[in-house]
Amino acid sequence: MMLTREELEVLGLSLKVAFWSVLVSLPLAIAVAYALARARFPGKTLFDAAVHLPLVLPPVVVGYFLLLAFGTNGPVGSILERWFGVAVAFRWTGAALAAGVMGFPLMVRAVRLSFEAIDRRLEAAASTLGAGRLAVFGTVTLPLALPGILTGMLLSFARGLGEFGATITFVSNIPGETRTLPLAIYTYTQVPAGDEPALRLSLIAVALSLAALFASEVLVRRATRRIMGDEPDGRH
């Protein structure tokens, strides 16, 4: 299956958008997941609901709110452009932001479940040996949460590859700049003789999603075996 130059450009842009959406949102996702798993504070239930809101809101609504906030005249977008020379609306960086927002709840949920499954006695043992709170988190908690972190990253990556509604609302459908896989597929379905490239890109999207899910399963199993101290073949 030969891809045209335009289709390769779409594929490369989609991978770049999904990669940066995960990379930038990962530290915040870990912090939020840890707070939800361990901390007690007023309004925690409301905060939890707000974090997971993109899962239930129409993606177009999320994109519209991003446009209001990060557009050229938006409160955040105007500051970024005026002070730092960074523009996200109608740029690939905006597509990455939209993908990151839509995939953020999936990442947080996977990491949170991993934090909640950790045996607190292991952290307590590290503390009794003289390790500070930050050292315990970096050497015990975070490594034990690695399976959930990997799962969250790959789920968010796959979600970023498939993001459509928030992206097209926030950054439009600009060839070479914001036209990712879903937007390109939609575009091809609207033009004559577009069925063949739409099918090719659809098959690529399916393959990438399956690859992300497969990689998630393999990496999680390996990380779990390493944590549990099992042999590579899974025998105890």
PDB file of C-alpha atoms in Angstrom:
ATOM      1  CA  MET A   1       0.000   0.000   0.000  1.00  0.00           C
ATOM      2  CA  MET A   2       1.787   3.103  -1.297  1.00  0.00           C
ATOM      3  CA  LEU A   3       1.074   6.421   0.354  1.00  0.00           C
ATOM      4  CA  THR A   4       1.227   9.729  -1.428  1.00  0.00           C
ATOM      5  CA  ARG A   5       3.391  12.598  -0.211  1.00  0.00           C
ATOM      6  CA  GLU A   6       0.310  14.302   1.199  1.00  0.00           C
ATOM      7  CA  GLU A   7      -0.756  11.173   3.086  1.00  0.00           C
ATOM      8  CA  LEU A   8       2.737  10.725   4.532  1.00  0.00           C
ATOM      9  CA  GLU A   9       2.624  14.332   5.677  1.00  0.00           C
ATOM     10  CA  VAL A  10      -0.704  13.690   7.399  1.00  0.00           C
ATOM     11  CA  LEU A  11       0.671  10.571   9.094  1.00  0.00           C
ATOM     12  CA  GLY A  12       3.816  12.340  10.301  1.00  0.00           C
ATOM     13  CA  LEU A  13       1.828  15.266  11.656  1.00  0.00           C
ATOM     14  CA  SER A  14      -0.578  12.940  13.464  1.00  0.00           C
ATOM     15  CA  LEU A  15       2.253  11.066  15.167  1.00  0.00           C
ATOM     16  CA  LYS A  16       3.927  14.347  16.154  1.00  0.00           C
ATOM     17  CA  VAL A  17       0.704  15.756  17.591  1.00  0.00           C
ATOM     18  CA  ALA A  18      -0.052  12.585  19.572  1.00  0.00           C
ATOM     19  CA  PHE A  19       3.534  12.301  20.858  1.00  0.00           C
ATOM     20  CA  TRP A  20       3.733  15.862  22.152  1.00  0.00           C
ATOM     21  CA  SER A  21       0.233  15.725  23.607  1.00  0.00           C
ATOM     22  CA  VAL A  22       1.324  12.806  25.785  1.00  0.00           C
ATOM     23  CA  LEU A  23       4.776  14.141  26.650  1.00  0.00           C
ATOM     24  CA  VAL A  24       3.542  17.548  27.807  1.00  0.00           C
ATOM     25  CA  SER A  25       0.534  16.286  29.752  1.00  0.00           C
ATOM     26  CA  LEU A  26       2.299  13.371  31.486  1.00  0.00           C
ATOM     27  CA  PRO A  27       3.825  15.274  34.471  1.00  0.00           C
ATOM     28  CA  LEU A  28       0.509  17.005  35.211  1.00  0.00           C
ATOM     29  CA  ALA A  29      -1.383  13.725  34.844  1.00  0.00           C
ATOM     30  CA  ILE A  30       0.913  12.032  37.367  1.00  0.00           C
ATOM     31  CA  ALA A  31       0.491  14.910  39.825  1.00  0.00           C
ATOM     32  CA  VAL A  32      -3.298  14.956  39.460  1.00  0.00           C
ATOM     33  CA  ALA A  33      -3.551  11.178  39.704  1.00  0.00           C
ATOM     34  CA  TYR A  34      -1.441  11.149  42.870  1.00  0.00           C
ATOM     35  CA  ALA A  35      -3.566  13.883  44.424  1.00  0.00           C
ATOM     36  CA  LEU A  36      -6.779  12.019  43.631  1.00  0.00           C
ATOM     37  CA  ALA A  37      -5.374   8.729  44.909  1.00  0.00           C
ATOM     38  CA  ARG A  38      -3.761   9.950  48.124  1.00  0.00           C
ATOM     39  CA  ALA A  39      -4.779  13.475  49.101  1.00  0.00           C
ATOM     40  CA  ARG A  40      -7.813  14.633  51.050  1.00  0.00           C
ATOM     41  CA  PHE A  41      -9.009  18.154  50.356  1.00  0.00           C
ATOM     42  CA  PRO A  42     -12.282  20.089  50.119  1.00  0.00           C
ATOM     43  CA  GLY A  43     -13.941  19.812  46.730  1.00  0.00           C
ATOM     44  CA  LYS A  44     -12.097  16.626  45.785  1.00  0.00           C
ATOM     45  CA  THR A  45     -15.206  15.078  44.224  1.00  0.00           C
ATOM     46  CA  LEU A  46     -15.833  18.188  42.149  1.00  0.00           C
ATOM     47  CA  PHE A  47     -12.193  18.296  41.079  1.00  0.00           C
ATOM     48  CA  ASP A  48     -12.353  14.636  40.091  1.00  0.00           C
ATOM     49  CA  ALA A  49     -15.451  15.323  38.013  1.00  0.00           C
ATOM     50  CA  ALA A  50     -13.782  18.296  36.310  1.00  0.00           C
ATOM     51  CA  VAL A  51     -10.736  16.184  35.386  1.00  0.00           C
ATOM     52  CA  HIS A  52     -12.944  13.562  33.730  1.00  0.00           C
ATOM     53  CA  LEU A  53     -15.293  16.073  32.097  1.00  0.00           C
ATOM     54  CA  PRO A  54     -13.733  15.753  28.602  1.00  0.00           C
ATOM     55  CA  LEU A  55     -14.832  12.110  28.573  1.00  0.00           C
ATOM     56  CA  VAL A  56     -18.512  13.048  28.657  1.00  0.00           C
ATOM     57  CA  LEU A  57     -18.582  16.457  26.980  1.00  0.00           C
ATOM     58  CA  PRO A  58     -19.025  16.626  23.210  1.00  0.00           C
ATOM     59  CA  PRO A  59     -15.513  17.134  21.756  1.00  0.00           C
ATOM     60  CA  VAL A  60     -16.796  20.168  19.836  1.00  0.00           C
ATOM     61  CA  VAL A  61     -17.635  21.834  23.148  1.00  0.00           C
ATOM     62  CA  VAL A  62     -14.133  21.165  24.455  1.00  0.00           C
ATOM     63  CA  GLY A  63     -12.663  22.621  21.261  1.00  0.00           C
ATOM     64  CA  TYR A  64     -14.856  25.704  21.541  1.00  0.00           C
ATOM     65  CA  PHE A  65     -13.746  26.342  25.120  1.00  0.00           C
ATOM     66  CA  LEU A  66     -10.121  25.906  24.048  1.00  0.00           C
ATOM     67  CA  LEU A  67     -10.696  28.451  21.299  1.00  0.00           C
ATOM     68  CA  LEU A  68     -12.179  30.911  23.787  1.00  0.00           C
ATOM     69  CA  ALA A  69      -9.275  30.456  26.205  1.00  0.00           C
ATOM     70  CA  PHE A  70      -6.311  29.989  23.856  1.00  0.00           C
ATOM     71  CA  GLY A  71      -7.419  31.951  20.818  1.00  0.00           C
ATOM     72  CA  THR A  72      -5.599  35.113  19.796  1.00  0.00           C
ATOM     73  CA  ASN A  73      -7.976  37.238  21.859  1.00  0.00           C
ATOM     74  CA  GLY A  74      -8.448  34.685  24.630  1.00  0.00           C
ATOM     75  CA  PRO A  75      -7.160  35.304  28.172  1.00  0.00           C
ATOM     76  CA  VAL A  76      -4.467  32.620  27.934  1.00  0.00           C
ATOM     77  CA  GLY A  77      -3.754  32.795  24.201  1.00  0.00           C
ATOM     78  CA  SER A  78      -3.170  36.547  24.212  1.00  0.00           C
ATOM     79  CA  ILE A  79      -0.648  36.235  27.060  1.00  0.00           C
ATOM     80  CA  LEU A  80       1.198  33.374  25.366  1.00  0.00           C
ATOM     81  CA  GLU A  81       1.440  35.291  22.098  1.00  0.00           C
ATOM     82  CA  ARG A  82       2.272  38.697  23.569  1.00  0.00           C
ATOM     83  CA  TRP A  83       4.771  37.614  26.211  1.00  0.00           C
ATOM     84  CA  PHE A  84       6.271  34.438  24.772  1.00  0.00           C
ATOM     85  CA  GLY A  85       5.540  34.677  21.054  1.00  0.00           C
ATOM     86  CA  VAL A  86       3.688  31.359  21.156  1.00  0.00           C
ATOM     87  CA  ALA A  87       0.494  30.885  19.169  1.00  0.00           C
ATOM     88  CA  VAL A  88      -1.550  27.693  19.510  1.00  0.00           C
ATOM     89  CA  ALA A  89      -4.819  28.505  17.747  1.00  0.00           C
ATOM     90  CA  PHE A  90      -4.765  27.215  14.154  1.00  0.00           C
ATOM     91  CA  ARG A  91      -1.331  25.674  14.720  1.00  0.00           C
ATOM     92  CA  TRP A  92      -0.175  22.084  15.161  1.00  0.00           C
ATOM     93  CA  THR A  93       0.641  22.954  18.761  1.00  0.00           C
ATOM     94  CA  GLY A  94      -3.052  23.691  19.246  1.00  0.00           C
ATOM     95  CA  ALA A  95      -3.883  20.283  17.783  1.00  0.00           C
ATOM     96  CA  ALA A  96      -1.519  18.738  20.333  1.00  0.00           C
ATOM     97  CA  LEU A  97      -3.213  20.724  23.101  1.00  0.00           C
ATOM     98  CA  ALA A  98      -6.654  19.526  22.005  1.00  0.00           C
ATOM     99  CA  ALA A  99      -5.439  15.924  21.825  1.00  0.00           C
ATOM    100  CA  GLY A 100      -3.800  16.242  25.237  1.00  0.00           C
ATOM    101  CA  VAL A 101      -6.968  17.594  26.847  1.00  0.00           C
ATOM    102  CA  MET A 102      -9.119  14.828  25.369  1.00  0.00           C
ATOM    103  CA  GLY A 103      -6.663  12.093  26.381  1.00  0.00           C
ATOM    104  CA  PHE A 104      -5.859  13.535  29.813  1.00  0.00           C
ATOM    105  CA  PRO A 105      -8.694  11.796  31.731  1.00  0.00           C
ATOM    106  CA  LEU A 106      -7.669   8.396  30.351  1.00  0.00           C
ATOM    107  CA  MET A 107      -4.098   8.942  31.475  1.00  0.00           C
ATOM    108  CA  VAL A 108      -5.111  10.192  34.905  1.00  0.00           C
ATOM    109  CA  ARG A 109      -7.466   7.281  35.520  1.00  0.00           C
ATOM    110  CA  ALA A 110      -4.888   4.634  34.592  1.00  0.00           C
ATOM    111  CA  VAL A 111      -2.174   6.236  36.739  1.00  0.00           C
ATOM    112  CA  ARG A 112      -4.553   6.796  39.644  1.00  0.00           C
ATOM    113  CA  LEU A 113      -5.591   3.143  39.728  1.00  0.00           C
ATOM    114  CA  SER A 114      -1.934   2.181  39.749  1.00  0.00           C
ATOM    115  CA  PHE A 115      -1.191   4.491  42.686  1.00  0.00           C
ATOM    116  CA  GLU A 116      -4.170   3.128  44.608  1.00  0.00           C
ATOM    117  CA  ALA A 117      -2.971  -0.464  44.114  1.00  0.00           C
ATOM    118  CA  ILE A 118       0.449   0.181  45.685  1.00  0.00           C
ATOM    119  CA  ASP A 119       1.067  -1.447  49.054  1.00  0.00           C
ATOM    120  CA  ARG A 120       1.624   1.470  51.434  1.00  0.00           C
ATOM    121  CA  ARG A 121       3.792  -0.737  53.634  1.00  0.00           C
ATOM    122  CA  LEU A 122       6.537  -0.653  51.006  1.00  0.00           C
ATOM    123  CA  GLU A 123       6.589   3.139  51.156  1.00  0.00           C
ATOM    124  CA  ALA A 124       6.541   3.036  54.955  1.00  0.00           C
ATOM    125  CA  ALA A 125       9.509   0.649  54.947  1.00  0.00           C
ATOM    126  CA  ALA A 126      11.483   3.051  52.774  1.00  0.00           C
ATOM    127  CA  SER A 127      10.649   5.899  55.138  1.00  0.00           C
ATOM    128  CA  THR A 128      11.887   3.964  58.156  1.00  0.00           C
ATOM    129  CA  LEU A 129      15.202   3.471  56.354  1.00  0.00           C
ATOM    130  CA  GLY A 130      15.666   7.223  56.239  1.00  0.00           C
ATOM    131  CA  ALA A 131      14.279   8.135  52.832  1.00  0.00           C
ATOM    132  CA  GLY A 132      12.436  11.443  52.612  1.00  0.00           C
ATOM    133  CA  ARG A 133       8.999  11.852  51.083  1.00  0.00           C
ATOM    134  CA  LEU A 134      10.365  12.925  47.702  1.00  0.00           C
ATOM    135  CA  ALA A 135      12.894  10.089  47.671  1.00  0.00           C
ATOM    136  CA  VAL A 136      10.188   7.556  48.542  1.00  0.00           C
ATOM    137  CA  PHE A 137       8.046   8.848  45.710  1.00  0.00           C
ATOM    138  CA  GLY A 138      10.893   8.710  43.193  1.00  0.00           C
ATOM    139  CA  THR A 139      12.387   5.357  44.185  1.00  0.00           C
ATOM    140  CA  VAL A 140       9.359   3.375  45.401  1.00  0.00           C
ATOM    141  CA  THR A 141       6.000   4.887  44.470  1.00  0.00           C
ATOM    142  CA  LEU A 142       6.733   5.941  40.902  1.00  0.00           C
ATOM    143  CA  PRO A 143       8.436   2.684  39.841  1.00  0.00           C
ATOM    144  CA  LEU A 144       5.579   0.647  41.332  1.00  0.00           C
ATOM    145  CA  ALA A 145       3.089   2.785  39.400  1.00  0.00           C
ATOM    146  CA  LEU A 146       4.953   2.253  36.119  1.00  0.00           C
ATOM    147  CA  PRO A 147       2.422  -0.210  34.615  1.00  0.00           C
ATOM    148  CA  GLY A 148      -0.384   2.298  35.058  1.00  0.00           C
ATOM    149  CA  ILE A 149       1.763   5.135  33.721  1.00  0.00           C
ATOM    150  CA  LEU A 150       2.601   3.166  30.581  1.00  0.00           C
ATOM    151  CA  THR A 151      -1.031   2.214  30.095  1.00  0.00           C
ATOM    152  CA  GLY A 152      -2.162   5.809  30.503  1.00  0.00           C
ATOM    153  CA  MET A 153       0.463   7.107  28.088  1.00  0.00           C
ATOM    154  CA  LEU A 154      -0.450   4.681  25.327  1.00  0.00           C
ATOM    155  CA  LEU A 155      -4.191   5.090  25.795  1.00  0.00           C
ATOM    156  CA  SER A 156      -3.767   8.848  25.630  1.00  0.00           C
ATOM    157  CA  PHE A 157      -1.533   8.479  22.558  1.00  0.00           C
ATOM    158  CA  ALA A 158      -4.168   6.381  20.793  1.00  0.00           C
ATOM    159  CA  ARG A 159      -6.857   8.869  21.796  1.00  0.00           C
ATOM    160  CA  GLY A 160      -4.753  11.695  20.398  1.00  0.00           C
ATOM    161  CA  LEU A 161      -4.405   9.918  17.068  1.00  0.00           C
ATOM    162  CA  GLY A 162      -8.177   9.663  16.787  1.00  0.00           C
ATOM    163  CA  GLU A 163      -9.127  13.131  18.013  1.00  0.00           C
ATOM    164  CA  PHE A 164     -11.424  14.990  15.624  1.00  0.00           C
ATOM    165  CA  GLY A 165     -14.110  17.218  17.144  1.00  0.00           C
ATOM    166  CA  ALA A 166     -12.028  19.341  19.505  1.00  0.00           C
ATOM    167  CA  THR A 167      -9.230  19.630  16.949  1.00  0.00           C
ATOM    168  CA  ILE A 168     -11.304  20.839  14.014  1.00  0.00           C
ATOM    169  CA  THR A 169     -13.147  23.328  16.241  1.00  0.00           C
ATOM    170  CA  PHE A 170     -10.023  24.735  17.856  1.00  0.00           C
ATOM    171  CA  VAL A 171      -7.437  24.707  15.065  1.00  0.00           C
ATOM    172  CA  SER A 172      -9.528  24.119  11.930  1.00  0.00           C
ATOM    173  CA  ASN A 173      -8.480  21.778   9.083  1.00  0.00           C
ATOM    174  CA  ILE A 174      -5.343  23.321   7.585  1.00  0.00           C
ATOM    175  CA  PRO A 175      -3.254  21.137   5.232  1.00  0.00           C
ATOM    176  CA  GLY A 176       0.269  20.616   6.512  1.00  0.00           C
ATOM    177  CA  GLU A 177      -0.465  22.384   9.800  1.00  0.00           C
ATOM    178  CA  THR A 178      -3.453  20.863  11.602  1.00  0.00           C
ATOM    179  CA  ARG A 179      -4.824  18.210   9.224  1.00  0.00           C
ATOM    180  CA  THR A 180      -4.294  15.027  11.221  1.00  0.00           C
ATOM    181  CA  LEU A 181      -5.505  11.535  10.275  1.00  0.00           C
ATOM    182  CA  PRO A 182      -9.178  11.926  11.276  1.00  0.00           C
ATOM    183  CA  LEU A 183      -9.428  15.341   9.623  1.00  0.00           C
ATOM    184  CA  ALA A 184      -7.776  14.057   6.451  1.00  0.00           C
ATOM    185  CA  ILE A 185     -10.141  11.079   6.310  1.00  0.00           C
ATOM    186  CA  TYR A 186     -13.105  13.403   6.724  1.00  0.00           C
ATOM    187  CA  THR A 187     -11.763  15.684   3.983  1.00  0.00           C
ATOM    188  CA  TYR A 188     -11.306  12.804   1.532  1.00  0.00           C
ATOM    189  CA  THR A 189     -14.855  11.594   2.124  1.00  0.00           C
ATOM    190  CA  GLN A 190     -16.140  14.998   1.013  1.00  0.00           C
ATOM    191  CA  VAL A 191     -14.432  15.103  -2.394  1.00  0.00           C
ATOM    192  CA  PRO A 192     -14.815  13.046  -5.593  1.00  0.00           C
ATOM    193  CA  ALA A 193     -12.426  10.104  -5.910  1.00  0.00           C
ATOM    194  CA  GLY A 194     -11.558  10.417  -2.232  1.00  0.00           C
ATOM    195  CA  ASP A 195     -12.712   6.931  -1.229  1.00  0.00           C
ATOM    196  CA  GLU A 196      -9.384   5.236  -1.917  1.00  0.00           C
ATOM    197  CA  PRO A 197      -7.147   7.589   0.133  1.00  0.00           C
ATOM    198  CA  ALA A 198      -9.806   7.686   2.876  1.00  0.00           C
ATOM    199  CA  LEU A 199      -9.711   3.898   3.063  1.00  0.00           C
ATOM    200  CA  ARG A 200      -5.907   3.811   3.147  1.00  0.00           C
ATOM    201  CA  LEU A 201      -5.751   6.331   5.974  1.00  0.00           C
ATOM    202  CA  SER A 202      -8.549   4.544   7.835  1.00  0.00           C
ATOM    203  CA  LEU A 203      -6.613   1.280   7.686  1.00  0.00           C
ATOM    204  CA  ILE A 204      -3.516   3.081   8.934  1.00  0.00           C
ATOM    205  CA  ALA A 205      -5.505   4.555  11.814  1.00  0.00           C
ATOM    206  CA  VAL A 206      -6.769   1.096  12.763  1.00  0.00           C
ATOM    207  CA  ALA A 207      -3.247  -0.344  12.569  1.00  0.00           C
ATOM    208  CA  LEU A 208      -1.776   2.424  14.726  1.00  0.00           C
ATOM    209  CA  SER A 209      -4.501   2.055  17.344  1.00  0.00           C
ATOM    210  CA  LEU A 210      -4.026  -1.712  17.492  1.00  0.00           C
ATOM    211  CA  ALA A 211      -0.266  -1.243  17.742  1.00  0.00           C
ATOM    212  CA  ALA A 212      -0.681   1.180  20.654  1.00  0.00           C
ATOM    213  CA  LEU A 213      -2.980  -1.235  22.500  1.00  0.00           C
ATOM    214  CA  PHE A 214      -0.650  -4.168  21.825  1.00  0.00           C
ATOM    215  CA  ALA A 215       2.384  -2.179  22.987  1.00  0.00           C
ATOM    216  CA  SER A 216       0.478  -1.172  26.112  1.00  0.00           C
ATOM    217  CA  GLU A 217      -0.240  -4.801  26.978  1.00  0.00           C
ATOM    218  CA  VAL A 218       3.346  -5.930  26.341  1.00  0.00           C
ATOM    219  CA  LEU A 219       4.963  -3.066  28.253  1.00  0.00           C
ATOM    220  CA  VAL A 220       2.606  -3.410  31.205  1.00  0.00           C
ATOM    221  CA  ARG A 221       3.303  -7.140  31.460  1.00  0.00           C
ATOM    222  CA  ARG A 222       7.050  -6.558  31.355  1.00  0.00           C
ATOM    223  CA  ALA A 223       6.882  -3.780  33.931  1.00  0.00           C
ATOM    224  CA  THR A 224       4.707  -5.900  36.207  1.00  0.00           C
ATOM    225  CA  ARG A 225       7.074  -8.877  35.940  1.00  0.00           C
ATOM    226  CA  ARG A 226      10.020  -6.648  36.762  1.00  0.00           C
ATOM    227  CA  ILE A 227       8.238  -5.226  39.811  1.00  0.00           C
ATOM    228  CA  MET A 228       7.128  -8.652  41.026  1.00  0.00           C
ATOM    229  CA  GLY A 229      10.558 -10.158  40.358  1.00  0.00           C
ATOM    230  CA  ASP A 230       9.222 -12.898  38.045  1.00  0.00           C
ATOM    231  CA  GLU A 231      11.150 -14.612  35.311  1.00  0.00           C
ATOM    232  CA  PRO A 232      10.604 -13.446  31.697  1.00  0.00           C
ATOM    233  CA  ASP A 233       8.478 -16.485  30.936  1.00  0.00           C
ATOM    234  CA  GLY A 234       6.089 -15.610  33.737  1.00  0.00           C
ATOM    235  CA  ARG A 235       6.993 -18.602  36.009  1.00  0.00           C
ATOM    236  CA  HIS A 236       7.290 -17.957  39.723  1.00  0.00           C
TER     237      HIS A 236
END
